[in-house]
Short mmCIF file of C-alpha atoms in Angstrom, two decimals:
data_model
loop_
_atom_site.label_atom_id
_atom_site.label_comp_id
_atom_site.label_asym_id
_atom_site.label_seq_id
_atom_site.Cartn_x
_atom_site.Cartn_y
_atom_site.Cartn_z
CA UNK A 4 -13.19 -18.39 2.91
CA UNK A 5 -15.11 -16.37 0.29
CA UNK A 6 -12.58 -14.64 -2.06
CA UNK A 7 -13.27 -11.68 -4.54
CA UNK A 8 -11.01 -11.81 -7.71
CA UNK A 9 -11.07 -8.86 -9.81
CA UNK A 10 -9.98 -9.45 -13.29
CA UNK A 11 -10.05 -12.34 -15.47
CA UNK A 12 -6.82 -12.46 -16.89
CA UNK A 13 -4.07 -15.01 -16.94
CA UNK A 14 -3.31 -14.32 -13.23
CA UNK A 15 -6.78 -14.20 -12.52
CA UNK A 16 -7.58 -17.48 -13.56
CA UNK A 17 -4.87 -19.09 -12.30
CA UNK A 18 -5.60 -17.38 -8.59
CA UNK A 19 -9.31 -18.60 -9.23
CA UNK A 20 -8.47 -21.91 -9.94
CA UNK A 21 -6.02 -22.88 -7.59
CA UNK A 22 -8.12 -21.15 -4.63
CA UNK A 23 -11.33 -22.64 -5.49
CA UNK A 24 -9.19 -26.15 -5.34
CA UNK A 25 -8.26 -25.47 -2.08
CA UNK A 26 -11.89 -24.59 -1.12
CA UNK A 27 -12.03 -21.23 -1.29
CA UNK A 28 -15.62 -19.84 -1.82
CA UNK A 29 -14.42 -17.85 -5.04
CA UNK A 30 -16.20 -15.18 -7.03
CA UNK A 31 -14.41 -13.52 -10.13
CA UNK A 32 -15.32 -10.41 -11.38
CA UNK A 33 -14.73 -8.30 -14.80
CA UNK A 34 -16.06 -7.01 -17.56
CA UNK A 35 -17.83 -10.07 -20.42
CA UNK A 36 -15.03 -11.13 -22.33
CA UNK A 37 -14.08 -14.76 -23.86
CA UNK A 38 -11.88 -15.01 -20.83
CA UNK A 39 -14.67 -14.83 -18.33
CA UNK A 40 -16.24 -16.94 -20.37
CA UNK A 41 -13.70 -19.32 -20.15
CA UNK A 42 -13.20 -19.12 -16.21
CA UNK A 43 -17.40 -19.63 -16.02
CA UNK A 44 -16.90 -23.23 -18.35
CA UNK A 45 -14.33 -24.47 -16.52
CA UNK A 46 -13.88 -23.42 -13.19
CA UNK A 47 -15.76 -23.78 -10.21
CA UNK A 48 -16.24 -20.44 -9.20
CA UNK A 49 -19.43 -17.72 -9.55
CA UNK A 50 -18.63 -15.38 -12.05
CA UNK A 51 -20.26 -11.41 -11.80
CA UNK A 52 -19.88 -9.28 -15.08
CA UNK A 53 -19.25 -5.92 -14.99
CA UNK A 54 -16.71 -2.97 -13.88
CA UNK A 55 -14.73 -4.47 -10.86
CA UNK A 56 -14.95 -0.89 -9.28
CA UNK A 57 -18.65 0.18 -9.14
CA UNK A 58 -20.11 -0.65 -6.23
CA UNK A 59 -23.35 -2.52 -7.13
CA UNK A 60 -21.03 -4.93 -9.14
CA UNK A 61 -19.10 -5.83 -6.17
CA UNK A 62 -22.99 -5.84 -4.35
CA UNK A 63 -23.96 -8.44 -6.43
CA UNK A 64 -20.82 -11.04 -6.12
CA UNK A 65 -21.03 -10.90 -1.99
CA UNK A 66 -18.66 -8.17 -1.45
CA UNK A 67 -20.88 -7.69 2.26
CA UNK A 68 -19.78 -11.09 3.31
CA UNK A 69 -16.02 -11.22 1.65
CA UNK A 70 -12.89 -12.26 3.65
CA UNK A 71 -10.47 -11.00 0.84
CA UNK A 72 -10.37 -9.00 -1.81
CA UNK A 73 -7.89 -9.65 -4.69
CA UNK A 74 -8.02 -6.83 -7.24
CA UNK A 75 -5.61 -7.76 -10.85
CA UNK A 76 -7.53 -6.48 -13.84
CA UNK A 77 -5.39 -4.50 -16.47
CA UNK A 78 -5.56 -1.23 -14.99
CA UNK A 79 -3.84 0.03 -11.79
CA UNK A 80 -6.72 2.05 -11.09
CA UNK A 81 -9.46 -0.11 -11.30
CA UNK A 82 -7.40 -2.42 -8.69
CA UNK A 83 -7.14 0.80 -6.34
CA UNK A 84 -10.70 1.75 -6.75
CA UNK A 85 -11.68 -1.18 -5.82
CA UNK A 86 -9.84 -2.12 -2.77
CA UNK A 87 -11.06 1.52 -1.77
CA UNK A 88 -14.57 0.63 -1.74
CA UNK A 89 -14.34 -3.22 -0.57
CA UNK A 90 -12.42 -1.44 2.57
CA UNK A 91 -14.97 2.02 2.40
CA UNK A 92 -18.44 0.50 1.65
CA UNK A 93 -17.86 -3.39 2.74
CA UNK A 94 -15.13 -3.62 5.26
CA UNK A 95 -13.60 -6.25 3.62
CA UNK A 96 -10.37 -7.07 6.46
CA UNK A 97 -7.61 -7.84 3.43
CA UNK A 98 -7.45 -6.39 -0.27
CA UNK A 99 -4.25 -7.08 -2.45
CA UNK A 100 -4.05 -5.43 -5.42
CA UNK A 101 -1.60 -5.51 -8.29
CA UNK A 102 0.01 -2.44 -9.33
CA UNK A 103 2.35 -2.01 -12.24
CA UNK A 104 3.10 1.90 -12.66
CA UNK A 105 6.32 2.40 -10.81
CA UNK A 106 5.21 6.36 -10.25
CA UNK A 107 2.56 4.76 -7.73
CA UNK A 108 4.96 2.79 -5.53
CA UNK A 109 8.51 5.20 -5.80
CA UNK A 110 9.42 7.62 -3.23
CA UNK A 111 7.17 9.43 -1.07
CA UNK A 112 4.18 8.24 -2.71
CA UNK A 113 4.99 4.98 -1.33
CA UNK A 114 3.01 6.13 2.21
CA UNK A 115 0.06 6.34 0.01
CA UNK A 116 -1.33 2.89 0.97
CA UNK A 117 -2.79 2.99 4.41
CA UNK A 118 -6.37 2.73 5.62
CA UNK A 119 -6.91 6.68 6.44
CA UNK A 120 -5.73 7.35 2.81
CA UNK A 121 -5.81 5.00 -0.12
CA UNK A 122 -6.88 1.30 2.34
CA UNK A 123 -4.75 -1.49 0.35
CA UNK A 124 -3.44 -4.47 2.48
CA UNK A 125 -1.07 -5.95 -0.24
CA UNK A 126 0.53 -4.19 -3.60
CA UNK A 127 2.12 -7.13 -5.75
CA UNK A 128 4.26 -4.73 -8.07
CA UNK A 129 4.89 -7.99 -11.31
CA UNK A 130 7.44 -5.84 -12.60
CA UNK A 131 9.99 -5.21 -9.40
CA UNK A 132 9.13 -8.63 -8.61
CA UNK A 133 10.49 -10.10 -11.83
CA UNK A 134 13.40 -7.79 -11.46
CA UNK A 135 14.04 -9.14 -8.19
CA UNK A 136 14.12 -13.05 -9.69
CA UNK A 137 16.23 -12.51 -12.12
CA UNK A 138 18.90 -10.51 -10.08
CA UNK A 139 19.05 -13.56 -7.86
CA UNK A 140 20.12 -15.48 -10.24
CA UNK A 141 22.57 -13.04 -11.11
CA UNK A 142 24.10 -13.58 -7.65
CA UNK A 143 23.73 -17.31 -7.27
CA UNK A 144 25.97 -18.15 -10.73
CA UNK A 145 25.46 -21.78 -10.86
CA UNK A 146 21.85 -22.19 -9.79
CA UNK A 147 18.46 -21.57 -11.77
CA UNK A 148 16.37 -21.10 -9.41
CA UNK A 149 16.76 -19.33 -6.04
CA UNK A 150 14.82 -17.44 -3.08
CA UNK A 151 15.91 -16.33 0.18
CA UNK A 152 14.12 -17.40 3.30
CA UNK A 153 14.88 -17.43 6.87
CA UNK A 154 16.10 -13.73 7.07
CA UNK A 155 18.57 -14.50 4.44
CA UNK A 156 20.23 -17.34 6.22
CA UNK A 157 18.96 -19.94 3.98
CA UNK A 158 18.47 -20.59 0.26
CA UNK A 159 16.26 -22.58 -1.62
CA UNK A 160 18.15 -23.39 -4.82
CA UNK A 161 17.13 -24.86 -8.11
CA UNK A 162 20.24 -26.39 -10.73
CA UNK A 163 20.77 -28.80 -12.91
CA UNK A 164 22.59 -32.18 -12.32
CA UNK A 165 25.09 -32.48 -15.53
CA UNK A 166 28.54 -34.36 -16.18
CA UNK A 167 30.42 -32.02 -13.77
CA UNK A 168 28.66 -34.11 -10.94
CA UNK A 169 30.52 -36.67 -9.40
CA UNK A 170 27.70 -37.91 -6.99
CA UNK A 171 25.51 -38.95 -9.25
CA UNK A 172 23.74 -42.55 -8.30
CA UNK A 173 24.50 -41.78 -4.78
CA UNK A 174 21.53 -41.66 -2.58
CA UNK A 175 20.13 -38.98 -0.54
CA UNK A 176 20.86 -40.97 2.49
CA UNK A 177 24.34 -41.34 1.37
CA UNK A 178 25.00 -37.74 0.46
CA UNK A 179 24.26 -37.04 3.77
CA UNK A 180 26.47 -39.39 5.47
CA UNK A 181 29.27 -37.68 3.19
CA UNK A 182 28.69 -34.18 4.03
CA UNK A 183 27.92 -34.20 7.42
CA UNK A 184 28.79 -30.59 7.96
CA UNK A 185 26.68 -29.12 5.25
CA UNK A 186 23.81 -27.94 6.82
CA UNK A 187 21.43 -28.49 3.22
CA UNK A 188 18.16 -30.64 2.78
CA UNK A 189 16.86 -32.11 -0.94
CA UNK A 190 13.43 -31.36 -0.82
CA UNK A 191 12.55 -32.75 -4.46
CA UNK A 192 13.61 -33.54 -8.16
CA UNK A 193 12.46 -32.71 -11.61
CA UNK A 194 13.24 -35.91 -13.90
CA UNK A 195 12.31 -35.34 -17.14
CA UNK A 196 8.35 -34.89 -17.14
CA UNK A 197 8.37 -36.29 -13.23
CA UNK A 198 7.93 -34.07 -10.22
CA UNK A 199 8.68 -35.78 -7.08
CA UNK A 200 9.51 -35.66 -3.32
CA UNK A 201 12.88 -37.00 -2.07
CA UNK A 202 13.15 -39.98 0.12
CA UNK A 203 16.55 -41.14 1.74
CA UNK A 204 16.83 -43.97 -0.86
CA UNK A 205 16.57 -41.83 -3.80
CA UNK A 206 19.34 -41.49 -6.10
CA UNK A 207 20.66 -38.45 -8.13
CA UNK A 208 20.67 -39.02 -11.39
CA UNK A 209 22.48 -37.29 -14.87
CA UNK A 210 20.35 -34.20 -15.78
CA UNK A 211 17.93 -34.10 -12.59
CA UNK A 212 16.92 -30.89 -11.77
CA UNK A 213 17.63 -30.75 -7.70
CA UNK A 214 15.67 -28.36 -5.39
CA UNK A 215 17.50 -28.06 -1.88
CA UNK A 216 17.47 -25.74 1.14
CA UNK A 217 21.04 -24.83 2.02
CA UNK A 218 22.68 -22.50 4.34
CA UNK A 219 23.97 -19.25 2.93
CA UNK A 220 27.32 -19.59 4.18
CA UNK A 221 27.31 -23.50 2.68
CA UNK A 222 25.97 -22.08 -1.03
CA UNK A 223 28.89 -21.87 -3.11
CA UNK A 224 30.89 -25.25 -1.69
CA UNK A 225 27.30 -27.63 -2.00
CA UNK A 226 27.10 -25.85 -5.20
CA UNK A 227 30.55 -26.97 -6.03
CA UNK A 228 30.46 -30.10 -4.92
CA UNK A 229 27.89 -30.84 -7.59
CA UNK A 230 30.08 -29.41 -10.03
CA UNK A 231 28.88 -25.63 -10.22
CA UNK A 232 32.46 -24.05 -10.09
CA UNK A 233 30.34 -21.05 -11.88
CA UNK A 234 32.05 -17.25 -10.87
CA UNK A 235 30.05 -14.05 -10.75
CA UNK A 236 30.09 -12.69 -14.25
CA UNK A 237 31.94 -9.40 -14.55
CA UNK A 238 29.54 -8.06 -17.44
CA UNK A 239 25.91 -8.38 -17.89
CA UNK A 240 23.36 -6.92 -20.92
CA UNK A 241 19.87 -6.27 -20.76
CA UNK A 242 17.79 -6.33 -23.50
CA UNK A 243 14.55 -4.53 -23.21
CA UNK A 244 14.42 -0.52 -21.04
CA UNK A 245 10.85 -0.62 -19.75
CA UNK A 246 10.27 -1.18 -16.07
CA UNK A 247 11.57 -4.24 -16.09
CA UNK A 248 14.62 -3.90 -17.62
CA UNK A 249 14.84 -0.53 -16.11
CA UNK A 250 13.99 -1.88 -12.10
CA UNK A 251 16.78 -4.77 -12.85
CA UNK A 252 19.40 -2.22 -13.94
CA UNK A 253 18.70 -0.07 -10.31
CA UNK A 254 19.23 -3.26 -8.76
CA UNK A 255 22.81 -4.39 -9.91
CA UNK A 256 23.89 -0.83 -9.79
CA UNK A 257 22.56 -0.35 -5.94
CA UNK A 258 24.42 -4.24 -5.57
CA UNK A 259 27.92 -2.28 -6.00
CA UNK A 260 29.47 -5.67 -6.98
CA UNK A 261 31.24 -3.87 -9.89
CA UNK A 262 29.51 -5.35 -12.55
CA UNK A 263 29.79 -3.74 -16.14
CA UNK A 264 25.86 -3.54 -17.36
CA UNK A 265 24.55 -2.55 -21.02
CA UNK A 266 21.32 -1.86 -21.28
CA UNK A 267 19.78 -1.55 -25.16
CA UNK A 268 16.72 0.18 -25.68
CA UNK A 269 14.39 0.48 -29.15
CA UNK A 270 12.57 3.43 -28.09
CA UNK A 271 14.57 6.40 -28.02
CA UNK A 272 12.09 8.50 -25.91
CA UNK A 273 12.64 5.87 -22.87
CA UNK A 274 16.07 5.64 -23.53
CA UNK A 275 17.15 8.74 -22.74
CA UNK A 276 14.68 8.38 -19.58
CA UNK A 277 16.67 5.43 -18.37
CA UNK A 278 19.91 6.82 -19.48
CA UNK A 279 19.55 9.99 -17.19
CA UNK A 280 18.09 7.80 -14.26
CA UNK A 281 20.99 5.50 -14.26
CA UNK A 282 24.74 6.19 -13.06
CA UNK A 283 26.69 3.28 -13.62
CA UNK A 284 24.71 1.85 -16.41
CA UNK A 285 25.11 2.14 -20.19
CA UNK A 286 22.48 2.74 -22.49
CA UNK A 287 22.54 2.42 -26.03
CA UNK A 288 19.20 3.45 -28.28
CA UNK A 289 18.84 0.46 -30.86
CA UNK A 290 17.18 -2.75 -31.41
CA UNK A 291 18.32 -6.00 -29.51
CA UNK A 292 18.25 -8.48 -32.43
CA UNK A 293 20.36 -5.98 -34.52
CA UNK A 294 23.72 -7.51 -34.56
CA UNK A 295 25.60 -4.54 -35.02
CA UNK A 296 23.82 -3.18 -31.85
CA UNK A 297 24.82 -6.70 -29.85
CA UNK A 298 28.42 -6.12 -31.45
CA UNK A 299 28.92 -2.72 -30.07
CA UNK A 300 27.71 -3.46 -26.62
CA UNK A 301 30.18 -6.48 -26.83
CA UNK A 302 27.58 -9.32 -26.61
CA UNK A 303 30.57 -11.69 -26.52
CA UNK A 304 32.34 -10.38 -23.31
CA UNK A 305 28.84 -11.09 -21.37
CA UNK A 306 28.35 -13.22 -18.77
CA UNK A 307 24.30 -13.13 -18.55
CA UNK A 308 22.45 -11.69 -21.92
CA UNK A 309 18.85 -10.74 -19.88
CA UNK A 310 16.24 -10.37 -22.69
CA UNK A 311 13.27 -8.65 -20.80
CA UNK A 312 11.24 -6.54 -23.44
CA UNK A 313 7.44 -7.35 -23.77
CA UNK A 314 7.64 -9.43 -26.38
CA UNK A 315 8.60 -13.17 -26.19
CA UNK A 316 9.52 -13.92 -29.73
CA UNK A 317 12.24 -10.94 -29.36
CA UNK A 318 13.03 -12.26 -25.92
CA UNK A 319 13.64 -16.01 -27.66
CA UNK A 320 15.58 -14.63 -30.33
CA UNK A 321 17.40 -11.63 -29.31
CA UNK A 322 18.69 -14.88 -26.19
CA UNK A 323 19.94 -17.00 -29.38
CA UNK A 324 21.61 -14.36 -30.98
CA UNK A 325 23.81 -13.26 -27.74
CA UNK A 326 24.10 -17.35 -27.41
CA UNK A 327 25.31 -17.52 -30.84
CA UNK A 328 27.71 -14.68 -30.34
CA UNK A 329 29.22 -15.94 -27.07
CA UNK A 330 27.78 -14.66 -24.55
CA UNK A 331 27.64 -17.56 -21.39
CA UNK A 332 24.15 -17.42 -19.91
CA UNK A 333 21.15 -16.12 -21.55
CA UNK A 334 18.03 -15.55 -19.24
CA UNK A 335 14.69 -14.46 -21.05
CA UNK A 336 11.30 -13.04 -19.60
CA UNK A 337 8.68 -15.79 -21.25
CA UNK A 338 4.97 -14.84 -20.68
CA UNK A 339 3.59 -17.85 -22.72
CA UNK A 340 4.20 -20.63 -20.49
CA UNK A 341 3.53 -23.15 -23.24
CA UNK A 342 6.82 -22.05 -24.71
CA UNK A 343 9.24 -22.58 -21.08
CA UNK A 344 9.55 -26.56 -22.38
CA UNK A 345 10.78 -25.91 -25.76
CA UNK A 346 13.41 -23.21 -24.49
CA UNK A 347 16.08 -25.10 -22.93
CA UNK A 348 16.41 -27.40 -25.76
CA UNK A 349 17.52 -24.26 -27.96
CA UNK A 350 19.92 -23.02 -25.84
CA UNK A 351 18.38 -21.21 -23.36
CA UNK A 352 19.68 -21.17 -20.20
CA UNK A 353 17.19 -19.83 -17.92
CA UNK A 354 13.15 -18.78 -18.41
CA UNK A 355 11.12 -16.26 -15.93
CA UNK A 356 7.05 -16.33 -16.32
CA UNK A 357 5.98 -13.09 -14.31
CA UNK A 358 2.77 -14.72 -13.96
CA UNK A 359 3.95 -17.71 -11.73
CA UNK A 360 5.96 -14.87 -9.45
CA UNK A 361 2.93 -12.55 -9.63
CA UNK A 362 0.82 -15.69 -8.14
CA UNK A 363 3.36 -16.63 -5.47
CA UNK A 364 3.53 -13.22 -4.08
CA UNK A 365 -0.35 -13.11 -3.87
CA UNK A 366 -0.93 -16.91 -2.49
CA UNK A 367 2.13 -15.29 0.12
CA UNK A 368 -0.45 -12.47 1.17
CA UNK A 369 -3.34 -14.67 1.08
CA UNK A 370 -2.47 -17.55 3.25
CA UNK A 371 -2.93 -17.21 7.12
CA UNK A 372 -1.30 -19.58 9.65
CA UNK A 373 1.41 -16.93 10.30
CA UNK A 374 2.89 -17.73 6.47
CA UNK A 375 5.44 -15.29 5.91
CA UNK A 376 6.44 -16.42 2.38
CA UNK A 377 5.64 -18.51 -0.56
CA UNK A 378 6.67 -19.45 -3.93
CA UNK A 379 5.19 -21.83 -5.88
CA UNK A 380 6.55 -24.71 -7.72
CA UNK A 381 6.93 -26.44 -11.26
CA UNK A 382 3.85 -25.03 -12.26
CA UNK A 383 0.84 -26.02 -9.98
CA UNK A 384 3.69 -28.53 -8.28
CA UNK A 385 3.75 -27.35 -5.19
CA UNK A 386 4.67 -24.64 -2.96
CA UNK A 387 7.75 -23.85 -0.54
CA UNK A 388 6.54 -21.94 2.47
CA UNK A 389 7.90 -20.02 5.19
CA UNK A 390 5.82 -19.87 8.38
CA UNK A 391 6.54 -18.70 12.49
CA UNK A 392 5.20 -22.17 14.25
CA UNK A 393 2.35 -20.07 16.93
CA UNK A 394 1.93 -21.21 20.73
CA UNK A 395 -1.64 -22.49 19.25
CA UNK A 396 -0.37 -24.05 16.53
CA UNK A 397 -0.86 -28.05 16.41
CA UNK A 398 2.44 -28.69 15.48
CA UNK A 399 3.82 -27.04 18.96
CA UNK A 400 6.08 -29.13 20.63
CA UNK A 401 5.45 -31.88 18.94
CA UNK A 402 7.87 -33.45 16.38
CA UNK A 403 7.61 -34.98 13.20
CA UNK A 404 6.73 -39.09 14.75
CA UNK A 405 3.81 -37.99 16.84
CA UNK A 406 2.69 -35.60 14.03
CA UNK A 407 2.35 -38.48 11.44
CA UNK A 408 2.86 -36.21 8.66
CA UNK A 409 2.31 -37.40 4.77
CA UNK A 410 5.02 -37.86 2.60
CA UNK A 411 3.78 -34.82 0.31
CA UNK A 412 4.47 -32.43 3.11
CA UNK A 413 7.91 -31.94 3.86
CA UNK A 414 9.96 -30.06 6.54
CA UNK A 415 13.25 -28.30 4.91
CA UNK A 416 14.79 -26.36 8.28
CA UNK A 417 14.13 -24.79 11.47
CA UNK A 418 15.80 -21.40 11.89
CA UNK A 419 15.87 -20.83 15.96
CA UNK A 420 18.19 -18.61 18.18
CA UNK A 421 19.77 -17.39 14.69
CA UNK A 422 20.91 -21.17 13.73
CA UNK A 423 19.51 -23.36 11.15
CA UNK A 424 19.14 -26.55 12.06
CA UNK A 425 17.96 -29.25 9.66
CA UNK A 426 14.97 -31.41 11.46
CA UNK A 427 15.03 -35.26 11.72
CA UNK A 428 12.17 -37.35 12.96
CA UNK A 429 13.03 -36.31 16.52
CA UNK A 430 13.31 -32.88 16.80
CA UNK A 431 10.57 -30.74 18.14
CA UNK A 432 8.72 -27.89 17.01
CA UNK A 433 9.10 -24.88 19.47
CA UNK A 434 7.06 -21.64 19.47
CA UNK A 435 7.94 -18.77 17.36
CA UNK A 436 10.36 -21.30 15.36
CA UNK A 437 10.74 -20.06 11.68
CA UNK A 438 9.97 -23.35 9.72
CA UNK A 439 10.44 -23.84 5.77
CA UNK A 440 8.02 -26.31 4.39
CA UNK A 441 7.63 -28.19 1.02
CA UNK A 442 3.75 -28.89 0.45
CA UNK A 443 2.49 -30.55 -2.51
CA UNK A 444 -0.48 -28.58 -4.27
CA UNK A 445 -3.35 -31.48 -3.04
CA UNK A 446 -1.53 -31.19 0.56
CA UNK A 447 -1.38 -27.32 1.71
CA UNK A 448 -4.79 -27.17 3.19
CA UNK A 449 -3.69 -29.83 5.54
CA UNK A 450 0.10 -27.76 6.36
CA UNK A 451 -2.64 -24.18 6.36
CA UNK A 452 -4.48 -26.25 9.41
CA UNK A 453 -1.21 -27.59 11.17
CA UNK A 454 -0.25 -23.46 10.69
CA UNK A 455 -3.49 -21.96 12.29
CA UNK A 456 -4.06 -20.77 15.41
CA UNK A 457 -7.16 -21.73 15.90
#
């Protein structure tokens, strides 16, 4: 499928490489920099310099013959100019771009984005995205890691495996016998530097990371049962005002859970902007590794301590300070992945790279197959995806023996007739079944194929 990326950024490259590895015909496009450079050395994809929105730039890397279109260079209006004329000049069927000014996607302006007016297929906002993973963390206390699938009747969840548990060297097989009622699959562990797929003779061991699909209404008693008796915290501060910090703070107020939020702010200017755009929320101009700022917002009453400014090293810091001064949980926005290793061994609790959500929700627009979501895994892992099994499909009523799958794809649930059910080797795939799938990186050509429709 021949792919246009414009921009050669972080996200860029990462888009670039994993598509190319899954046999995308990929060409990225940007401006000369080191970091084009870099994509040209190691990737295998064509590179094009120059502007990403003129249109003899996009001429020259195949824009005539291009299947998608995925604009994420630095500016918002590059991206839009650019999707314009793939969809104006080239009739390129999909463009995605990435957006970050909140003005573009509020209100009204939000009807913007349709082909008689400004054509974009796709609009990854990073920023309400990132807002959106770390306020479902807020409401899953217990877990680090969780997304919503199956119109909200199922949860993938990520936590840790500590003393609390009391199954631990039981095997899947045997946790299942147990808890026959519990309608929750282990899909795969993180042990140490290991990243691998559940069988039913695996055993849970101390400090194993589990990943599981689980049925909402089963969340909080699997969760307990591996000794997460974790409550909803009553008070949460954010660190960090921009959009963001700002987007996260709309969300917990608009939850109505009754959750006392601080939010601190440096800049004075955009703290009075998300003072008088906030009801319930209080906002306090001053620096979030001041500890007479952390002291009057009562840093040691907090449940979660949310460090989201721009900056990492305030992020890391401003997270040990509330840790130091008693605040439970301490979540921090990391955009240097190299640093997400070192972090839990410091004390903290939780780490969010917006570029690994920013890819997901773009590998969740590009796919085909009738995907309807996907979120990558342990970085270049795998992916967990959500797709409606089509009439066409080859997996139609078939089940999992006469499909012969590999062990690196694996089937989580089957949500049909508004019940989950949790597959074994017997049960059959029907049409228009909504399906949750583990794939392993090497593997999800092979579950795109099994998906298609033709």
């Amino acid at each position: 499928m021949k792919t246009i990326i414009c921009g050669s950024g972080d996200v860029g490259y990462s888009i670039a490489d994993k598509l190319s590895k899954e046999k995308f015909e990929v060409t990225v496009v940007d401006e000369p920099s080191e970091k084009l450079n870099k994509i040209s050395d190691n990737l295998d994809v064509k590179v094009v310099k120059g502007l990403p929105s003129l249109p003899s730039v996009l001429m020259s890397a195949g824009a005539k013959e291009c299947e998608i279109l995925i604009a994420v260079t630095k500016s918002d209006e590059t991206n839009m100019i650019a999707c314009q004329i793939g969809h104006s000049l080239f009739e390129i069927p999909k463009k995605i771009a990435r957006i970050r000014q909140q003005d573009y996607l509020r209100g009204e302006w939000q009807n913007l984005y349709t082909k008689n007016d400004l054509p974009i297929d796709a609009i990854i906002s990073p920023e309400q995205e990132v807002a959106n993973a770390f306020h479902r963390r807020i409401i899953s206390p217990g877990t680090i890691d969780m997304v919503e699938l199956s119109e909200k009747q199922l949860k993938l969840i990520g936590f840790n495996c500590d003393n609390n548990c009391h199954h631990i060297g039981l095997s899947v097989r045997e946790l299942s016998a147990k808890f026959p009622d519990y309608l929750a699959n282990i899909l795969f562990i993180f042990r140490g530097d290991k990243k691998f797929i559940v069988n039913s003779s695996t055993k849970i061991e101390k400090d194993d990371l589990i990943y599981m699909v689980v049925e909402t209404q089963n969340l909080k008693d699997v969760l307990r049962e591996f000794g997460h008796k974790e409550v909803q915290a009553q008070k949460i501060v954010i660190i960090g005002g921009g959009n963001i910090g700002f987007s996260l703070a709309e969300l917990i107020e608009k939850d109505d859970k009754g959750i006392s939020t601080e939010l601190i702010e440096i800049n004075k200017e955009r703290a009075e902007f998300v003072a008088s755009n906030l009801n319930n929320v209080t906002v306090t101009n001053g620096d979030g590794l001041d500890n007479q700022i952390l002291d009057e917002v009562n840093i040691a009453e907090a449940g979660y301590c949310l460090a989201v400014t721009e900056d990492d090293e305030v992020n890391v810091l401003a997270s040990l300070l509330a840790k130091r001064a008693g605040t439970n949980q301490c979540m921090a926005l990391i955009n240097n992945s190299s640093y997400t290793s070192l972090l839990s061994n410091i004390g903290i609790d939780i780490t969010i790279d917006p570029k690994l959500i920013t890819i997901s929700k773009i590998l969740e627009k590009v796919r085909g197959g009738g995907i309807m979501s996907d979120y990558s895994i342990g970085d270049g892992f795998g992916e967990v995806i959500e797709a409606m099994i089509k009439k066409q499909s080859p997996l139609c009523n078939k089940n999992l023996k006469e499909l012969n799958l590999p062990k690196s794809i694996r089937i989580a649930s089957i949500l049909r007739d508004n019940k989950i059910i949790i597959p074994n080797s017997s049960t059959i795939f029907k049409e228009n079944d909504d399906v949750v799938f583990f794939a392993e990186t090497q593997y999800i050509n092979k579950l795109e194929k099994l998906l298609s429709t033709y």
